[in-house]
Structure formats: structure tokens, C-alpha cells
Short mmCIF file of C-alpha atoms in Angstrom, two decimals:
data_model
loop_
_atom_site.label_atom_id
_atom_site.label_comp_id
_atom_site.label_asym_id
_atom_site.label_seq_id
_atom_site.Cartn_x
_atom_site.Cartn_y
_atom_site.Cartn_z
CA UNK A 3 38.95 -55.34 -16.86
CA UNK A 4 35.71 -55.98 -18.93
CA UNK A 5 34.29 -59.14 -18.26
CA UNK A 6 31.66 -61.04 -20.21
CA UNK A 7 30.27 -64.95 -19.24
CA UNK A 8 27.88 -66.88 -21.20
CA UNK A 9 26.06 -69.46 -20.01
CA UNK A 10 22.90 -72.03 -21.14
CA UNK A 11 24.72 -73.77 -23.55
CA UNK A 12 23.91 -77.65 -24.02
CA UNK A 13 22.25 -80.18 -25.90
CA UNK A 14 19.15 -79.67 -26.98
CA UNK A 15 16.50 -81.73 -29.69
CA UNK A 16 15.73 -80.27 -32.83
CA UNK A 17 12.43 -77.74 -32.55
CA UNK A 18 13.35 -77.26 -28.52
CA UNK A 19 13.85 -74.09 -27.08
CA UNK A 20 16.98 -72.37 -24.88
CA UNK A 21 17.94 -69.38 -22.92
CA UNK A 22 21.39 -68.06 -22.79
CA UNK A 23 22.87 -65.70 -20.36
CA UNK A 24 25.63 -63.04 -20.52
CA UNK A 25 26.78 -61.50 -17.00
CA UNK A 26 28.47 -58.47 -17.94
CA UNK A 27 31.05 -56.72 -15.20
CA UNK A 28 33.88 -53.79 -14.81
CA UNK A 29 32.15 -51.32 -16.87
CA UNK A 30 28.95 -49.59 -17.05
CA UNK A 31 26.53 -52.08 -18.87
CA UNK A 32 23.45 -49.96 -19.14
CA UNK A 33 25.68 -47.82 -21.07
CA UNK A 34 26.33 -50.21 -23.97
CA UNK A 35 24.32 -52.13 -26.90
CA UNK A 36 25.21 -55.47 -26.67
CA UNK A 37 25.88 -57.96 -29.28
CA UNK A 38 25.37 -61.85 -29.81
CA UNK A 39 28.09 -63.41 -32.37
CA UNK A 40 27.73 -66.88 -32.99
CA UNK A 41 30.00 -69.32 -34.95
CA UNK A 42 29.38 -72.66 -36.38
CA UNK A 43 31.69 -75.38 -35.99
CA UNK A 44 34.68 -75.10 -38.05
CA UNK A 45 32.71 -72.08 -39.82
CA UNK A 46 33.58 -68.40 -39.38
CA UNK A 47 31.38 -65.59 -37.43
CA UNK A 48 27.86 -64.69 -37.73
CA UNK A 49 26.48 -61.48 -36.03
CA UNK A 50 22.83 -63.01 -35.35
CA UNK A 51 21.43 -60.04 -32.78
CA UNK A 52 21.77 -56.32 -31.32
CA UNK A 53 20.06 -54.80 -28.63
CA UNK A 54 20.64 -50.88 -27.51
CA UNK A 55 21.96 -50.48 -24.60
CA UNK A 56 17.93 -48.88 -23.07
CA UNK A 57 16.47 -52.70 -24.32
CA UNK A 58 14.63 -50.79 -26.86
CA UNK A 59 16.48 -51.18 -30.30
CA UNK A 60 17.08 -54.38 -31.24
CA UNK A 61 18.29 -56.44 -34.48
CA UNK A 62 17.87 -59.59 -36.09
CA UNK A 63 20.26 -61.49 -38.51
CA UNK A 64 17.45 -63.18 -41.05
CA UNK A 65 18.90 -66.98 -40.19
CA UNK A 66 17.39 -66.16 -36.38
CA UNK A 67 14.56 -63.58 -37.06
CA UNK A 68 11.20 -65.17 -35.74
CA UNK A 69 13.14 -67.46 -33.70
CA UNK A 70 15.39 -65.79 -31.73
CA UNK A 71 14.79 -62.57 -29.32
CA UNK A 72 16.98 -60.45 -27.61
CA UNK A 73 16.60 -58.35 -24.11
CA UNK A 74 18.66 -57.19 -21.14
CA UNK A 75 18.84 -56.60 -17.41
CA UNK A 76 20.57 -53.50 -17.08
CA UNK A 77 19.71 -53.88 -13.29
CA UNK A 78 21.29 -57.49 -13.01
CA UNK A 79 23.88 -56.52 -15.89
CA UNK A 80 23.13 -59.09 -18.04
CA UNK A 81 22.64 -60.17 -21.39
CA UNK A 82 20.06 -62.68 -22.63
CA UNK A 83 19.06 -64.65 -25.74
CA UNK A 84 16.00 -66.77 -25.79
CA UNK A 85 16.53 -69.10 -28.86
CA UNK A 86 13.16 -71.35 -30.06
CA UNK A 87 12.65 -73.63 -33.05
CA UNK A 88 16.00 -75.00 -32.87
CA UNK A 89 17.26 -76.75 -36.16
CA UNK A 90 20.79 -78.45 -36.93
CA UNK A 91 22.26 -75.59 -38.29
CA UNK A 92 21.72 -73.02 -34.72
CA UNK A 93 24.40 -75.42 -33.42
CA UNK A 94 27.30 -73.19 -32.76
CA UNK A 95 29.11 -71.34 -29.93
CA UNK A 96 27.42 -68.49 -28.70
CA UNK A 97 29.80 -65.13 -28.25
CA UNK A 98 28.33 -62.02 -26.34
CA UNK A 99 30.24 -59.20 -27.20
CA UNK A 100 30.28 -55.04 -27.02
CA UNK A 101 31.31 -54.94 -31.10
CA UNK A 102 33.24 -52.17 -31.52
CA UNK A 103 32.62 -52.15 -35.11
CA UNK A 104 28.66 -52.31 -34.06
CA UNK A 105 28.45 -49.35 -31.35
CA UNK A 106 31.09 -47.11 -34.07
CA UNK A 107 33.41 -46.99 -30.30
CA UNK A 108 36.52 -48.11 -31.91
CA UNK A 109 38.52 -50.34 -29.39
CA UNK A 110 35.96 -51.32 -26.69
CA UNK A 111 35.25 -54.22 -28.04
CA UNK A 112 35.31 -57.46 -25.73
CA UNK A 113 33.95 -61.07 -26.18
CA UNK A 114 32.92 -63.37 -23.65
CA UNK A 115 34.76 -67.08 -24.11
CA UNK A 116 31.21 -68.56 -25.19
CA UNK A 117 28.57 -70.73 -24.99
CA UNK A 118 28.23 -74.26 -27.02
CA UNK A 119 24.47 -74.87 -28.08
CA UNK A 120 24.68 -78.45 -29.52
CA UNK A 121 21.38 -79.06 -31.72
CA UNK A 122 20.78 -82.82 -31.81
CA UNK A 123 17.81 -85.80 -31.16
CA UNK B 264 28.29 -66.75 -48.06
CA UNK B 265 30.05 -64.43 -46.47
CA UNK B 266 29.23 -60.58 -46.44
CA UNK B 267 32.77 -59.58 -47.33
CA UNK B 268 35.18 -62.24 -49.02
CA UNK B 269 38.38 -62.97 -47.51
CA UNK B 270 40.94 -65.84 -48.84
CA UNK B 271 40.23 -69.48 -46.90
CA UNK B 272 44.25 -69.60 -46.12
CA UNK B 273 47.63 -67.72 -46.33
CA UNK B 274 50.81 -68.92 -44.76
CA UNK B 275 54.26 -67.16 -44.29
CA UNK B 276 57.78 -68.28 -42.92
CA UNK B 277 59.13 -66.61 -40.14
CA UNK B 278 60.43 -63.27 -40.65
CA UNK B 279 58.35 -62.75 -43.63
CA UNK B 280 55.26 -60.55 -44.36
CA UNK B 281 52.13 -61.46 -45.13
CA UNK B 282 49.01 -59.75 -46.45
CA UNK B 283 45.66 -61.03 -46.17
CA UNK B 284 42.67 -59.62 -48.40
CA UNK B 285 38.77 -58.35 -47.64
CA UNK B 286 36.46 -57.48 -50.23
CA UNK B 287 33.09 -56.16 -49.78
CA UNK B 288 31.02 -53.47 -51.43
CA UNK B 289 29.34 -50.03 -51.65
CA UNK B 290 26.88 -51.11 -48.61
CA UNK B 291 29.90 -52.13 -46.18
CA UNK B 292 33.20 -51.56 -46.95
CA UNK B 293 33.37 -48.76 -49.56
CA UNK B 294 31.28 -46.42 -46.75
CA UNK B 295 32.17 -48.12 -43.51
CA UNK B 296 35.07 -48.33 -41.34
CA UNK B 297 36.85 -52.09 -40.99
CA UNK B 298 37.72 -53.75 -38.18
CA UNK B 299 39.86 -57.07 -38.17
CA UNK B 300 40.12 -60.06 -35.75
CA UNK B 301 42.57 -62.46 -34.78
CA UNK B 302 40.97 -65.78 -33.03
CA UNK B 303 43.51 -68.49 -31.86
CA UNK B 304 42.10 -72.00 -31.89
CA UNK B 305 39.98 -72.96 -28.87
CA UNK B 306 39.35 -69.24 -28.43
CA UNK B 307 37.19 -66.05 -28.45
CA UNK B 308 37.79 -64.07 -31.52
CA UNK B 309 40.26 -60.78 -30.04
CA UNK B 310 40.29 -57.23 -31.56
CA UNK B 311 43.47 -56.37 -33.67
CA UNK B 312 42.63 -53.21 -36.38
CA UNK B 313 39.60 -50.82 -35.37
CA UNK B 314 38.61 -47.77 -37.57
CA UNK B 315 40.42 -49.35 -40.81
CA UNK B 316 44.46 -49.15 -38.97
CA UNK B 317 43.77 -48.10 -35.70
CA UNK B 318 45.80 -50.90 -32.94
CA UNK B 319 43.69 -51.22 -29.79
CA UNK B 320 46.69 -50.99 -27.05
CA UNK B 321 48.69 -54.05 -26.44
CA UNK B 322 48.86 -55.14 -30.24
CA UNK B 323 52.33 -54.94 -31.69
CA UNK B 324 53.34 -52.50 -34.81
CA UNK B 325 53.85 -55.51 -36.96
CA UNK B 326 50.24 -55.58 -37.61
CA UNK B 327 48.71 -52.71 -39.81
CA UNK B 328 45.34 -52.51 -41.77
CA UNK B 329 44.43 -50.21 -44.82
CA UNK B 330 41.45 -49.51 -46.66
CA UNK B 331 40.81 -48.44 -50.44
CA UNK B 332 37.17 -48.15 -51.81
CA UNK B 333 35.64 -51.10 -51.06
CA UNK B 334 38.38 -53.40 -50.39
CA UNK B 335 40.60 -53.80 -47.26
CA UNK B 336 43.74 -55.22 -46.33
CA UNK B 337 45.62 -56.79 -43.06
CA UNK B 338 49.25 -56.92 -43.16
CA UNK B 339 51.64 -58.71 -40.90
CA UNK B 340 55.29 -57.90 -40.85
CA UNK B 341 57.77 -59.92 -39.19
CA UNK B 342 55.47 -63.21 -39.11
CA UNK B 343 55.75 -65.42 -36.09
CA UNK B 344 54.78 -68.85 -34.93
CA UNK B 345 52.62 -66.98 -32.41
CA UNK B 346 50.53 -65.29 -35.53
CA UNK B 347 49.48 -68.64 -36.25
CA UNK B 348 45.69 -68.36 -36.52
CA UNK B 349 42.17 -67.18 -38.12
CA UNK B 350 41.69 -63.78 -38.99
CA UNK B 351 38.33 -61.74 -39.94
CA UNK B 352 37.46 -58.54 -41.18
CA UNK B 353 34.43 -57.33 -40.46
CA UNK B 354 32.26 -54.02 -41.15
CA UNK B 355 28.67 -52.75 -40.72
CA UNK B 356 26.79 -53.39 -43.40
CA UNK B 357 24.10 -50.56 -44.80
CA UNK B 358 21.78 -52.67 -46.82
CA UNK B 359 21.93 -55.75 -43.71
CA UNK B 360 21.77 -53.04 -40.71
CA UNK B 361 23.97 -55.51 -39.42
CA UNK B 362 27.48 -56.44 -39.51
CA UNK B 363 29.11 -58.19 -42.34
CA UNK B 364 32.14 -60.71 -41.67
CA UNK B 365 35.01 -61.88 -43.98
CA UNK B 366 34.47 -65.50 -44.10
CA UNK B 367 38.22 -66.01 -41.92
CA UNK B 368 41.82 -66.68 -43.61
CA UNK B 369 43.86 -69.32 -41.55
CA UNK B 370 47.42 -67.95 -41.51
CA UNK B 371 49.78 -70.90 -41.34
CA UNK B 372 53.55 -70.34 -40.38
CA UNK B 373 55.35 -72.38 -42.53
#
């Protein structure tokens, strides 16, 4: 079964920088564009970034543009997100995911359980 | 603000059915397809309509999604205690290059 784990989630101090993983397993990673979803606390989802599944392509939600950038090990199957001048409102959880409704491949769509990034001084 | 606009809440008794709304516009829904999403509290958001009323495998026949111009629909038949829970709609969005979700509706089962 497709598995997806974030982690790098934590506290971190307004205007500080963090990386989050995704290791991706039981299908063909290198295959896929990958997706980071984020949502707020008691807010609904956000699709912040894409990358194609060669590293080359890659998308930016205007809240994170500037800030945030995308890339990908398809050799260590895994799925980063380097996130820098962090403000109050970046504070979410963090979803990887293979959005269907992204790629146009119907039903393979799987989240990871997520990654808290807690934005705080 | 939301991409596509969904109701904040909807709530059912058991046995009942229940519709929940998503409207969007010429740049998402009226030429894309719509997927929907059920997320549980505490948990990662879990596929339940793909391709406007396609069920991935292992979702039951009660739920059903439809699609007309640029407005979408979930239904639930048969509501549940289990069905207790957010759900999105979601579809890429032309003018964003992105996707567009439904700000959530939180189904309670009365």
C-alpha cells in the first residue's frame, strides 16, 4: 500500500526557516508529481506547492511564492519543502500528497498523516 | 476565501440523506472535473468522489457526487454516525494553475 511520512515539523520563531520531508514508498515515486497540502488550524485545505514528478515543473500557491520551494529525491524517494520567512499565519499541518485531482489520475490519490509547523516567538 | 464555496455545516439524522453543495466558476468547476474529501477529526483528509461520481474502491454506494455547469454536489444516503465529519470539494483551477478547495462543510449526525 502507498505510503507517505512527513517529517520537520516543530516550533519555530517568526522570520526562521524549516525543511520538511516526505518519504514516499510502495509505488514508483519518480513516476508521480507530488503535492504539498497544508491546513491551518481549525481552517480548511490549502494546496500551497506542485512539483512534476522529473523535479522540473513546479508550482507555487501566491501565500508561499518567494518563500517556499519545492524539490525531490527521486533516488531517496522523497519529498521536500524548504519553508523561509516564516510568519503566524504558515502555522498549519503540512500534508504531502499524490492529488488525484492534480496529476488528472482519478483515484491514486494518497496523503501522508502530516506534519505540524507551529510559528511562534 | 475559498476557491469554490461550500456551506460551513449540514447535519442529518440517521437514516436520512443529506446533500452538501460546491460552487465555483468557469475557471474550475464549469471546465474541470471535481473531486470530494471526507477528513475525520484528528486525521488526513481521504478520497471519496474522483472524476465528478467516480468511488475510489472501498467507499460505499451511499455516497454519490454530480456535477452541473459550474456547481457540484455530494450526496449521502442512508446517513450514519460514522459519516460524522468535514467534507471538501476540490478542482483544478485554470486561472490559479492550481487547485481550488471548497472551504469544508462539517456534517453533524443529529
Amino acid at each position: 500500500e502507498v505510503q507517505l511520512v512527513e517529517s520537520g515539523g516543530g516550533l519555530v520563531q517568526p522570520g526562521g526557516s524549516l525543511r520538511l520531508s516526505c518519504a514516499a514508498s510502495d509505488f514508483t515515486f519518480s513516476d508521480y508529481a507530488m503535492q504539498w497540502v497544508r491546513q491551518a488550524p481549525g481552517k480548511g485545505l490549502e494546496h500551497i506547492s506542485t512539483i512534476s514528478s522529473n523535479g522540473v515543473g513546479t508550482y507555487y500557491a501566491d501565500s508561499v511564492k518567494g518563500r517556499f520551494t519545492i524539490s525531490r529525491d527521486n533516488s531517496k524517494n522523497t519529498l521536500y519543502l524548504q519553508m523561509g520567512s516564516l510568519r503566524a499565519d504558515d502555522m498549519a499541518v503540512y500534508y504531502c500528497a499524490t492529488l488525484g485531482v492534480a496529476t488528472g489520475l482519478g483515484d491514486f490519490d494518497y496523503w501522508g498523516r502530516g506534519t505540524l509547523v507551529t510559528v511562534s516567538s | 476565501q475559498s476557491v469554490l464555496t461550500q456551506p460551513p455545516s449540514a447535519s442529518g439524522t440517521p437514516g436520512q440523506r443529506v446533500t452538501i453543495s460546491c460552487s465555483g466558476s468557469s475557471s474550475n468547476i464549469g471546465s474541470n472535473l471535481v473531486y470530494w474529501y471526507q477528513q475525520l477529526p484528528g486525521t488526513a483528509p481521504k478520497l471519496l468522489i474522483y472524476r465528478n461520481n467516480q468511488r475510489p474502491s472501498g467507499v460505499p454506494d451511499r455516497f454519490s457526487g454530480s456535477k452541473s455547469g459550474t456547481s457540484a454536489s455530494l450526496a449521502i444516503s442512508g446517513l450514519r454516525s460514522e459519516d460524522e465529519a468535514a467534507y471538501y470539494c476540490a478542482s483544478w483551477d485554470d486561472s490559479l494553475r492550481g487547485v481550488g478547495f471548497g472551504g469544508g462543510t462539517k456534517l453533524t449526525v443529529l
